[in-house]
């Protein structure tokens, strides 16, 4: 029996009754405090994707991070609010020993072959194979679960002038490490795989964290299948850092030039 | 006694017990089917803003539109999940005669005078007073509750070549009509005041509707107060229309060049 991919291990859920699931944190995606938020997001989405009541495919996911998910087991409860002809609405809560860690809402949509048009154009950048992968940082497990190849706005150096601010924009190729065929769950996690923009701008680690994360899935399952385990091109940027909060917008592009997902988050910072 | 502004009338709530509110649709913000989604969003946010348990100010709002809000009364139930030192998490549901119309999550944040930086630069466009306001369409009440002054990507004309697609991008000055001092509630509604991008791209009215809407509030209350009733500069764009759904990103700029809010939504379309 092949050992499952760490991502599948980390997002695995067991259903005890309809809408009641349990899972457990894994060391492979450990963050500074608790688990990587992208794994919590993907696991919450898994409680919808794995539910036999689901129609269509994920279209939108919003996760609100109330508290970090620590070591050990956790529970997810989902509520199916409404199933229409075209869309389905869910709410979820992730708790650990009665403590609420995350709330989430998911919209699924029934997708067909209708009008298709993509005004956005993929940036013309160096191919992934020409970009050096970020070496392991050796202290954040979840970072080692991705291969980052920076095209623009690499990891902030520590040798910049004191107080000098860098660009908030990053363009990078990213994929699971070890490689894993793309699906909606890994796309949800990838949408949170960008380092917080404040870290890039100021270049130092200070207290900060994601507060709320929204991902819109623009790709259909056939496109995710076609993408397979090839690197995605990711773009992240921020418009404003002000009064303890900043926004962060992302795009994830497939290697065929299709927008697979777009998203936004708000991060908190202390000083 | 002065007659209240139609926006305040439309978003007014009465609390019967903590977290239980009632309101009523008003004709002033009627949409093709039910009320304008921006008003539902603002009213949901009002159930948090008006709650005496609230700390800080709204930082993020996600509203999922399950069904339109029709004429008559409606109820909102809020759940306060967690109050931390810096953030507070809420979930809400809007129902009409036991039918669930919307779910929402809100994050409030305590904002202080810390690091502030805005990488985004306001586009240099014609001032609002030099742009002609969009004449009343005369059939959608909510559209008449805003003064739109298009700078780029105006309302789609009907005289374009059959099948020709227009840009998804719009830049427009927008403010409440009649004028009203800006607050988080009107900012929430303004973030949904852009016509769906598909309408701009194809130029015809076909079955479509907002499915989920996320708004991030980057401005502090003093900035909203300073903005007052002056027009905001709005930018809306989409990356992709595919398989019945499209995304739509927005920015709302204050007249001092500050980003007041950014947001994203997913819209459904039939064909």
Coordinates of C-alpha atoms in Angstrom, one line a residue:
Chain A
X1 CA 0.0 0.0 0.0
X2 CA 1.4 3.4 -1.0
X3 CA 1.8 6.0 1.7
X4 CA -0.8 8.7 1.1
X5 CA 0.4 12.2 0.2
X6 CA 0.9 14.5 3.2
X7 CA -1.8 16.8 1.9
X8 CA -4.3 13.9 1.8
X9 CA -3.3 12.9 5.2
X10 CA -3.7 16.4 6.6
X11 CA -7.1 17.0 5.1
X12 CA -8.6 13.6 5.7
X13 CA -12.0 13.5 7.5
X14 CA -14.1 10.8 9.0
X15 CA -17.9 11.2 9.0
X16 CA -19.8 10.1 12.0
X17 CA -23.2 11.3 10.8
X18 CA -24.3 13.7 8.0
X19 CA -22.5 17.0 8.5
X20 CA -20.4 15.8 11.5
X21 CA -16.8 15.1 10.7
X22 CA -13.5 14.6 12.6
X23 CA -9.9 15.0 11.5
X24 CA -6.5 15.6 13.1
X25 CA -3.6 18.0 12.6
X26 CA -0.4 16.7 11.1
X27 CA 3.1 17.7 11.7
X28 CA 3.7 18.0 8.0
X29 CA 1.8 21.3 7.8
X30 CA 2.7 22.8 11.1
X31 CA 3.0 26.6 11.2
X32 CA 4.5 28.9 13.8
X33 CA 1.4 28.6 15.9
X34 CA -0.8 25.6 15.1
X35 CA -1.4 24.4 11.5
X36 CA -1.0 26.3 8.2
X37 CA -4.3 28.2 7.5
X38 CA -4.5 26.8 4.0
X39 CA -4.8 23.3 5.4
X40 CA -7.7 24.4 7.7
X41 CA -9.3 25.9 4.6
X42 CA -8.8 22.8 2.5
X43 CA -10.1 20.6 5.3
X44 CA -13.2 22.7 5.8
X45 CA -13.8 22.5 2.0
X46 CA -13.3 18.7 2.2
X47 CA -16.3 18.5 4.5
X48 CA -18.4 19.8 1.6
X49 CA -16.6 18.1 -1.3
X50 CA -16.9 14.7 0.5
X51 CA -20.6 15.2 1.5
X52 CA -23.0 13.0 -0.5
X53 CA -25.5 15.9 -0.5
X54 CA -23.2 18.1 -2.5
X55 CA -24.2 19.3 -6.0
X56 CA -21.8 20.7 -8.5
X57 CA -18.4 21.9 -7.6
X58 CA -16.9 24.5 -5.3
X59 CA -17.3 28.0 -6.6
X60 CA -16.4 30.1 -3.5
X61 CA -14.9 29.5 0.0
X62 CA -14.6 32.0 2.8
X63 CA -12.8 31.0 6.0
X64 CA -12.6 33.1 9.1
X65 CA -9.7 32.3 11.4
X66 CA -10.9 32.8 15.0
X67 CA -8.1 30.8 16.6
X68 CA -5.3 28.6 15.4
X69 CA -5.8 24.8 15.0
X70 CA -3.4 23.1 17.4
X71 CA -2.1 19.6 17.6
X72 CA -4.5 16.7 17.9
X73 CA -8.0 16.1 16.7
X74 CA -10.6 18.5 15.6
X75 CA -14.3 18.4 14.6
X76 CA -16.1 20.0 11.7
X77 CA -19.8 20.6 11.6
X78 CA -21.5 21.6 8.3
X79 CA -24.9 23.0 7.7
X80 CA -26.5 22.7 4.3
X81 CA -28.6 25.8 4.0
X82 CA -30.1 25.6 0.5
X83 CA -29.8 23.5 -2.6
X84 CA -31.1 25.3 -5.7
X85 CA -31.0 24.3 -9.3
X86 CA -27.7 26.1 -9.9
X87 CA -26.1 26.8 -6.5
X88 CA -25.8 25.3 -3.1
X89 CA -25.0 27.1 0.2
X90 CA -23.1 25.7 3.2
X91 CA -21.8 27.0 6.5
X92 CA -19.2 25.2 8.6
X93 CA -17.5 25.4 11.9
X94 CA -14.2 23.8 13.0
X95 CA -13.8 23.3 16.7
X96 CA -11.0 21.8 18.8
X97 CA -12.0 20.6 22.3
X98 CA -15.1 22.8 22.2
X99 CA -13.0 25.9 21.1
X100 CA -14.1 27.4 17.9
X101 CA -11.1 27.8 15.5
X102 CA -12.7 28.7 12.2
X103 CA -16.0 29.4 10.6
X104 CA -16.5 29.1 6.9
X105 CA -19.1 29.4 4.1
X106 CA -19.0 27.5 0.8
X107 CA -20.9 28.0 -2.4
X108 CA -21.1 25.1 -4.9
X109 CA -22.2 25.6 -8.4
X110 CA -23.5 23.5 -11.3
X111 CA -21.2 24.3 -14.2
X112 CA -22.0 23.8 -17.9
X113 CA -20.7 24.7 -21.3
X114 CA -21.9 28.2 -21.8
X115 CA -20.3 31.6 -22.6
X116 CA -16.6 31.6 -21.7
X117 CA -14.3 34.6 -21.8
X118 CA -11.2 35.5 -20.0
X119 CA -10.2 39.2 -20.2
X120 CA -7.2 38.7 -17.9
X121 CA -4.0 37.8 -19.6
X122 CA -1.4 35.6 -17.9
X123 CA 1.9 37.5 -17.4
X124 CA 4.6 36.4 -19.7
X125 CA 7.3 35.2 -17.3
X126 CA 10.2 32.8 -17.2
X127 CA 9.1 29.2 -17.2
X128 CA 9.1 27.4 -13.9
X129 CA 12.0 25.2 -14.9
X130 CA 14.2 28.3 -15.3
X131 CA 13.5 29.6 -11.8
X132 CA 15.4 28.3 -8.8
X133 CA 13.3 26.8 -6.1
X134 CA 13.3 28.5 -2.7
X135 CA 15.6 26.5 -0.4
X136 CA 14.0 24.9 2.7
X137 CA 13.7 27.4 5.5
X138 CA 14.0 24.5 7.9
X139 CA 11.7 25.9 10.5
X140 CA 8.2 26.1 9.1
X141 CA 7.0 22.6 8.0
X142 CA 4.2 23.9 5.8
X143 CA 6.6 26.0 3.7
X144 CA 8.5 22.8 2.8
X145 CA 5.2 21.3 1.5
X146 CA 5.4 23.7 -1.4
X147 CA 8.0 24.4 -4.1
X148 CA 8.2 28.1 -4.5
X149 CA 10.0 29.5 -7.6
X150 CA 10.0 33.3 -7.4
X151 CA 9.8 35.2 -10.6
X152 CA 9.3 38.7 -9.0
X153 CA 9.3 39.9 -5.4
X154 CA 11.3 37.0 -3.9
X155 CA 11.6 36.3 -0.2
X156 CA 12.6 39.5 1.5
X157 CA 16.3 39.8 2.2
X158 CA 17.6 40.9 5.6
X159 CA 20.3 43.1 4.1
X160 CA 18.0 45.9 3.0
X161 CA 18.3 49.4 4.5
X162 CA 16.6 49.8 7.8
X163 CA 13.0 51.0 7.3
X164 CA 13.2 50.6 3.5
X165 CA 10.0 49.1 2.1
X166 CA 9.9 46.5 -0.7
X167 CA 7.2 45.9 -3.2
X168 CA 4.0 44.1 -2.0
X169 CA 3.8 42.2 -5.3
X170 CA 5.1 38.7 -5.8
X171 CA 4.9 36.5 -8.9
X172 CA 5.9 32.9 -8.2
X173 CA 5.5 29.4 -9.6
X174 CA 4.2 27.2 -6.8
X175 CA 3.2 23.5 -6.5
X176 CA 2.8 20.9 -3.9
X177 CA 5.9 19.2 -2.5
X178 CA 6.0 16.3 -3.2
X179 CA 4.0 16.8 -6.4
X180 CA 0.3 16.0 -6.3
X181 CA -2.4 16.3 -8.9
X182 CA -4.4 19.5 -8.5
X183 CA -8.0 19.4 -7.1
X184 CA -10.3 22.0 -5.5
X185 CA -8.8 21.1 -2.1
X186 CA -5.2 21.8 -3.0
X187 CA -6.3 24.9 -4.9
X188 CA -7.9 26.2 -1.7
X189 CA -4.7 25.6 0.2
X190 CA -2.5 27.1 -2.5
X191 CA -4.6 30.3 -2.4
X192 CA -3.2 30.8 1.2
X193 CA 0.4 29.7 0.3
X194 CA 1.6 33.2 -0.3
X195 CA 3.6 34.8 2.6
X196 CA 1.7 37.7 4.1
X197 CA 2.5 40.8 2.1
X198 CA 3.6 42.7 5.2
X199 CA 6.4 40.3 5.6
X200 CA 7.6 41.0 2.0
X201 CA 7.1 44.8 2.4
X202 CA 8.9 45.2 5.8
X203 CA 11.2 42.2 5.6
X204 CA 10.9 41.1 9.2
X205 CA 8.8 38.7 11.1
X206 CA 6.5 40.4 13.5
X207 CA 3.2 39.3 15.0
X208 CA 0.8 39.0 12.1
X209 CA -1.8 36.5 10.9
X210 CA -4.6 35.9 8.4
X211 CA -8.0 36.9 9.7
X212 CA -10.3 36.0 6.8
X213 CA -9.7 34.3 3.5
X214 CA -11.9 34.2 0.4
X215 CA -11.2 32.0 -2.6
X216 CA -13.2 31.9 -5.9
X217 CA -12.7 28.8 -8.0
X218 CA -13.0 29.8 -11.6
X219 CA -11.7 26.5 -13.1
X220 CA -13.8 23.5 -13.9
X221 CA -12.8 20.0 -12.8
X222 CA -11.5 19.0 -16.3
X223 CA -9.1 22.0 -16.2
X224 CA -7.8 21.0 -12.7
X225 CA -7.3 17.5 -14.0
X226 CA -5.4 18.8 -17.1
X227 CA -3.2 20.9 -14.8
X228 CA -2.2 17.8 -12.9
X229 CA 0.9 18.4 -10.8
X230 CA 2.4 21.1 -13.0
X231 CA 3.4 24.3 -11.2
X232 CA 0.8 27.1 -11.0
X233 CA 1.7 30.7 -11.5
X234 CA 0.7 32.7 -8.5
X235 CA 0.4 36.5 -8.1
X236 CA -0.1 38.2 -4.8
X237 CA -0.4 41.9 -4.0
X238 CA -1.9 44.3 -1.5
X239 CA -3.5 47.7 -1.9
X240 CA -3.1 49.0 1.7
X241 CA -1.7 48.4 5.1
X242 CA -3.4 50.6 7.7
X243 CA -4.4 50.6 11.3
X244 CA -3.5 47.0 12.1
X245 CA -5.0 45.3 9.0
X246 CA -4.0 44.8 5.3
X247 CA -5.7 43.3 2.4
X248 CA -4.0 40.8 0.0
X249 CA -5.3 39.7 -3.4
X250 CA -4.1 36.6 -5.2
X251 CA -4.5 35.0 -8.6
X252 CA -3.6 31.4 -9.5
X253 CA -2.9 30.6 -13.1
X254 CA -2.8 27.2 -14.8
X255 CA 0.0 26.5 -17.2
X256 CA -2.4 26.8 -20.2
X257 CA -3.0 30.4 -19.3
X258 CA -6.3 30.0 -17.6
X259 CA -7.2 31.7 -14.3
X260 CA -7.9 28.8 -12.0
X261 CA -8.7 30.8 -8.9
X262 CA -8.7 34.4 -7.5
X263 CA -8.9 35.4 -3.9
X264 CA -8.5 37.9 -1.2
X265 CA -7.7 38.0 2.5
X266 CA -7.4 40.3 5.4
X267 CA -4.4 40.0 7.6
X268 CA -3.9 41.5 11.1
X269 CA -0.6 42.9 12.2
X270 CA 0.4 44.2 15.6
X271 CA 2.6 47.2 15.0
Chain B
X1 CA -38.7 66.2 11.9
X2 CA -36.5 65.6 8.9
X3 CA -37.4 62.6 6.8
X4 CA -34.6 60.0 7.1
X5 CA -32.4 59.2 4.1
X6 CA -33.7 56.3 2.0
X7 CA -30.6 54.3 2.9
X8 CA -31.2 54.7 6.6
X9 CA -34.8 53.7 6.1
X10 CA -33.8 50.6 4.1
X11 CA -31.2 49.4 6.5
X12 CA -33.1 50.2 9.8
X13 CA -33.4 47.3 12.2
X14 CA -35.3 46.8 15.5
X15 CA -33.8 44.5 18.1
X16 CA -36.2 42.3 20.0
X17 CA -33.5 40.5 22.0
X18 CA -29.6 40.3 21.7
X19 CA -28.9 39.0 18.2
X20 CA -32.5 39.0 17.0
X21 CA -33.4 41.8 14.6
X22 CA -36.2 42.7 12.3
X23 CA -36.4 45.0 9.3
X24 CA -38.4 45.6 6.2
X25 CA -37.7 46.0 2.4
X26 CA -38.3 49.4 1.0
X27 CA -39.4 50.4 -2.5
X28 CA -36.4 52.8 -2.8
X29 CA -33.9 50.0 -3.3
X30 CA -36.0 47.6 -5.4
X31 CA -34.1 45.5 -7.9
X32 CA -35.5 43.4 -10.8
X33 CA -36.3 40.6 -8.3
X34 CA -36.5 41.6 -4.7
X35 CA -34.1 44.2 -3.1
X36 CA -30.6 45.3 -4.3
X37 CA -28.0 43.0 -2.8
X38 CA -26.0 45.8 -1.5
X39 CA -28.8 46.8 0.8
X40 CA -29.1 43.3 2.2
X41 CA -25.3 43.4 2.8
X42 CA -25.5 46.7 4.5
X43 CA -28.5 45.6 6.6
X44 CA -26.7 42.5 7.7
X45 CA -23.7 44.6 8.7
X46 CA -26.0 46.9 10.6
X47 CA -27.0 44.0 12.8
X48 CA -23.3 43.9 13.9
X49 CA -22.6 47.6 13.9
X50 CA -25.7 48.3 16.1
X51 CA -25.0 45.4 18.5
X52 CA -23.8 46.7 21.9
X53 CA -21.4 43.6 22.1
X54 CA -19.4 44.8 19.1
X55 CA -15.8 45.8 19.6
X56 CA -13.8 47.8 17.0
X57 CA -15.0 48.4 13.5
X58 CA -15.9 46.3 10.5
X59 CA -12.9 44.8 8.7
X60 CA -14.5 42.2 6.5
X61 CA -18.0 41.2 5.4
X62 CA -18.9 38.2 3.3
X63 CA -22.5 37.8 2.2
X64 CA -23.9 34.7 0.4
X65 CA -27.1 35.3 -1.5
X66 CA -29.3 32.2 -1.3
X67 CA -32.5 33.8 -2.4
X68 CA -33.7 37.3 -3.1
X69 CA -35.2 39.5 -0.3
X70 CA -38.7 40.2 -1.4
X71 CA -41.2 42.9 -0.2
X72 CA -42.2 43.1 3.4
X73 CA -40.5 42.3 6.7
X74 CA -37.5 40.1 7.3
X75 CA -35.5 38.8 10.3
X76 CA -31.8 38.7 11.0
X77 CA -30.2 36.5 13.6
X78 CA -26.6 37.1 14.6
X79 CA -24.2 34.8 16.4
X80 CA -21.2 36.3 18.2
X81 CA -18.6 33.5 17.9
X82 CA -15.6 35.0 19.5
X83 CA -14.3 38.3 20.9
X84 CA -10.5 38.5 21.1
X85 CA -8.2 41.3 22.0
X86 CA -7.9 42.5 18.4
X87 CA -10.7 40.8 16.4
X88 CA -14.3 39.7 16.8
X89 CA -16.1 37.1 14.7
X90 CA -19.8 37.0 13.8
X91 CA -22.2 34.9 11.7
X92 CA -25.6 36.1 10.5
X93 CA -28.7 34.8 8.7
X94 CA -31.4 36.8 7.0
X95 CA -34.7 35.1 6.7
X96 CA -38.1 36.1 5.3
X97 CA -41.1 34.1 6.4
X98 CA -38.8 31.2 7.5
X99 CA -37.1 31.2 4.1
X100 CA -33.3 31.7 4.3
X101 CA -32.3 34.6 2.0
X102 CA -28.7 35.3 3.0
X103 CA -25.9 34.1 5.2
X104 CA -23.1 36.3 6.2
X105 CA -19.9 36.5 8.3
X106 CA -18.4 39.6 9.7
X107 CA -15.0 40.3 11.2
X108 CA -14.5 43.4 13.3
X109 CA -11.1 44.7 14.3
X110 CA -9.7 47.1 16.8
X111 CA -7.7 49.6 14.9
X112 CA -4.8 51.7 16.2
X113 CA -2.1 54.1 15.0
X114 CA 0.5 51.7 13.7
X115 CA 2.5 51.1 10.5
X116 CA 0.6 52.6 7.5
X117 CA 1.5 52.1 3.9
X118 CA -0.4 52.1 0.7
X119 CA 1.4 50.6 -2.3
X120 CA -1.7 51.1 -4.6
X121 CA -1.9 54.4 -6.4
X122 CA -5.2 56.0 -7.2
X123 CA -5.7 56.4 -11.0
X124 CA -5.4 59.9 -12.2
X125 CA -8.8 60.5 -13.8
X126 CA -11.1 63.3 -14.6
X127 CA -12.6 64.8 -11.5
X128 CA -16.2 63.8 -10.7
X129 CA -17.6 67.3 -11.5
X130 CA -16.3 66.9 -15.1
X131 CA -18.1 63.6 -15.7
X132 CA -21.7 63.5 -16.7
X133 CA -24.0 61.6 -14.3
X134 CA -25.7 58.5 -15.7
X135 CA -29.3 59.5 -16.5
X136 CA -32.0 57.6 -14.6
X137 CA -32.8 54.2 -16.2
X138 CA -36.3 54.6 -14.8
X139 CA -36.9 51.0 -14.1
X140 CA -34.5 49.9 -11.4
X141 CA -35.1 51.9 -8.2
X142 CA -31.7 51.0 -6.6
X143 CA -29.8 52.4 -9.6
X144 CA -31.4 55.8 -9.0
X145 CA -30.2 55.7 -5.4
X146 CA -26.7 56.2 -6.7
X147 CA -25.1 58.9 -8.9
X148 CA -22.8 57.1 -11.3
X149 CA -20.3 59.2 -13.3
X150 CA -18.4 56.9 -15.7
X151 CA -14.8 57.7 -16.4
X152 CA -14.0 54.5 -18.3
X153 CA -16.2 51.5 -19.3
X154 CA -19.5 53.3 -19.4
X155 CA -22.9 51.6 -19.5
X156 CA -22.9 49.2 -22.5
X157 CA -24.4 50.6 -25.6
X158 CA -27.0 48.6 -27.6
X159 CA -25.5 49.7 -30.9
X160 CA -22.4 47.5 -30.7
X161 CA -21.8 44.8 -33.3
X162 CA -23.6 41.6 -32.5
X163 CA -21.4 39.3 -30.5
X164 CA -18.7 42.0 -29.9
X165 CA -17.4 41.9 -26.4
X166 CA -16.5 45.1 -24.5
X167 CA -14.0 45.6 -21.7
X168 CA -14.9 44.2 -18.2
X169 CA -13.3 47.2 -16.6
X170 CA -15.2 50.2 -15.3
X171 CA -13.9 53.3 -13.6
X172 CA -16.6 55.5 -12.2
X173 CA -17.3 58.1 -9.6
X174 CA -20.2 57.0 -7.4
X175 CA -22.1 58.3 -4.4
X176 CA -25.4 58.0 -2.7
X177 CA -28.4 59.9 -4.2
X178 CA -29.4 62.0 -2.4
X179 CA -26.0 62.6 -0.9
X180 CA -25.3 61.0 2.5
X181 CA -22.2 61.0 4.7
X182 CA -20.2 57.8 4.2
X183 CA -20.1 55.1 6.9
X184 CA -19.3 51.4 6.9
X185 CA -22.9 50.5 6.0
X186 CA -23.0 52.7 2.9
X187 CA -19.5 51.5 2.0
X188 CA -20.8 47.9 2.1
X189 CA -23.6 48.8 -0.2
X190 CA -21.4 50.8 -2.6
X191 CA -19.1 47.7 -2.9
X192 CA -22.1 46.0 -4.7
X193 CA -23.2 49.0 -6.7
X194 CA -21.2 48.1 -9.8
X195 CA -23.2 46.5 -12.5
X196 CA -22.3 42.9 -13.1
X197 CA -19.3 42.7 -15.4
X198 CA -21.0 40.3 -17.7
X199 CA -23.6 43.0 -18.5
X200 CA -20.7 45.3 -19.5
X201 CA -18.9 42.6 -21.5
X202 CA -21.9 41.4 -23.5
X203 CA -24.1 44.4 -23.4
X204 CA -27.4 42.6 -22.8
X205 CA -29.5 41.8 -19.9
X206 CA -29.7 38.0 -19.4
X207 CA -30.4 35.9 -16.3
X208 CA -27.5 36.6 -13.9
X209 CA -27.0 37.4 -10.3
X210 CA -24.5 37.8 -7.4
X211 CA -23.9 34.6 -5.5
X212 CA -21.4 35.7 -2.9
X213 CA -19.9 39.1 -2.1
X214 CA -16.8 39.8 0.1
X215 CA -15.8 43.4 1.1
X216 CA -12.7 44.4 3.1
X217 CA -12.9 47.7 4.9
X218 CA -9.4 49.3 4.8
X219 CA -10.5 52.7 6.0
X220 CA -10.7 53.8 9.6
X221 CA -13.8 55.7 10.8
X222 CA -12.0 59.1 10.8
X223 CA -11.3 58.6 7.1
X224 CA -14.9 57.8 6.3
X225 CA -16.0 60.9 8.2
X226 CA -13.6 63.0 6.3
X227 CA -14.9 61.6 3.0
X228 CA -18.4 62.7 4.0
X229 CA -20.7 62.7 1.0
X230 CA -18.1 63.3 -1.7
X231 CA -18.0 60.9 -4.6
X232 CA -15.9 57.8 -4.3
X233 CA -13.8 56.5 -7.2
X234 CA -14.8 53.0 -8.0
X235 CA -12.9 50.4 -10.1
X236 CA -14.5 47.1 -11.1
X237 CA -13.0 44.3 -13.3
X238 CA -13.2 40.6 -13.8
X239 CA -10.6 38.0 -14.7
X240 CA -12.7 35.2 -16.1
X241 CA -16.2 34.2 -17.2
X242 CA -16.4 30.5 -17.4
X243 CA -19.0 27.7 -17.0
X244 CA -21.8 29.8 -15.5
X245 CA -19.8 31.8 -13.0
X246 CA -17.5 34.9 -13.1
X247 CA -15.5 36.8 -10.6
X248 CA -15.6 40.5 -10.1
X249 CA -13.0 42.6 -8.2
X250 CA -13.7 46.1 -6.9
X251 CA -11.8 49.0 -5.3
X252 CA -13.4 52.0 -3.7
X253 CA -11.1 55.1 -3.4
X254 CA -11.6 58.2 -1.2
X255 CA -11.1 61.6 -2.7
X256 CA -7.9 61.9 -0.7
X257 CA -6.4 59.0 -2.6
X258 CA -6.9 56.4 0.1
X259 CA -8.2 52.9 -0.6
X260 CA -11.3 52.8 1.5
X261 CA -12.4 49.2 0.6
X262 CA -11.6 46.4 -1.8
X263 CA -13.8 43.4 -2.6
X264 CA -14.6 40.5 -4.8
X265 CA -17.8 38.7 -5.7
X266 CA -18.9 35.7 -7.8
X267 CA -21.8 36.1 -10.1
X268 CA -23.8 33.3 -11.7
X269 CA -25.0 33.6 -15.3
X270 CA -27.3 31.2 -17.2
X271 CA -26.0 31.1 -20.7

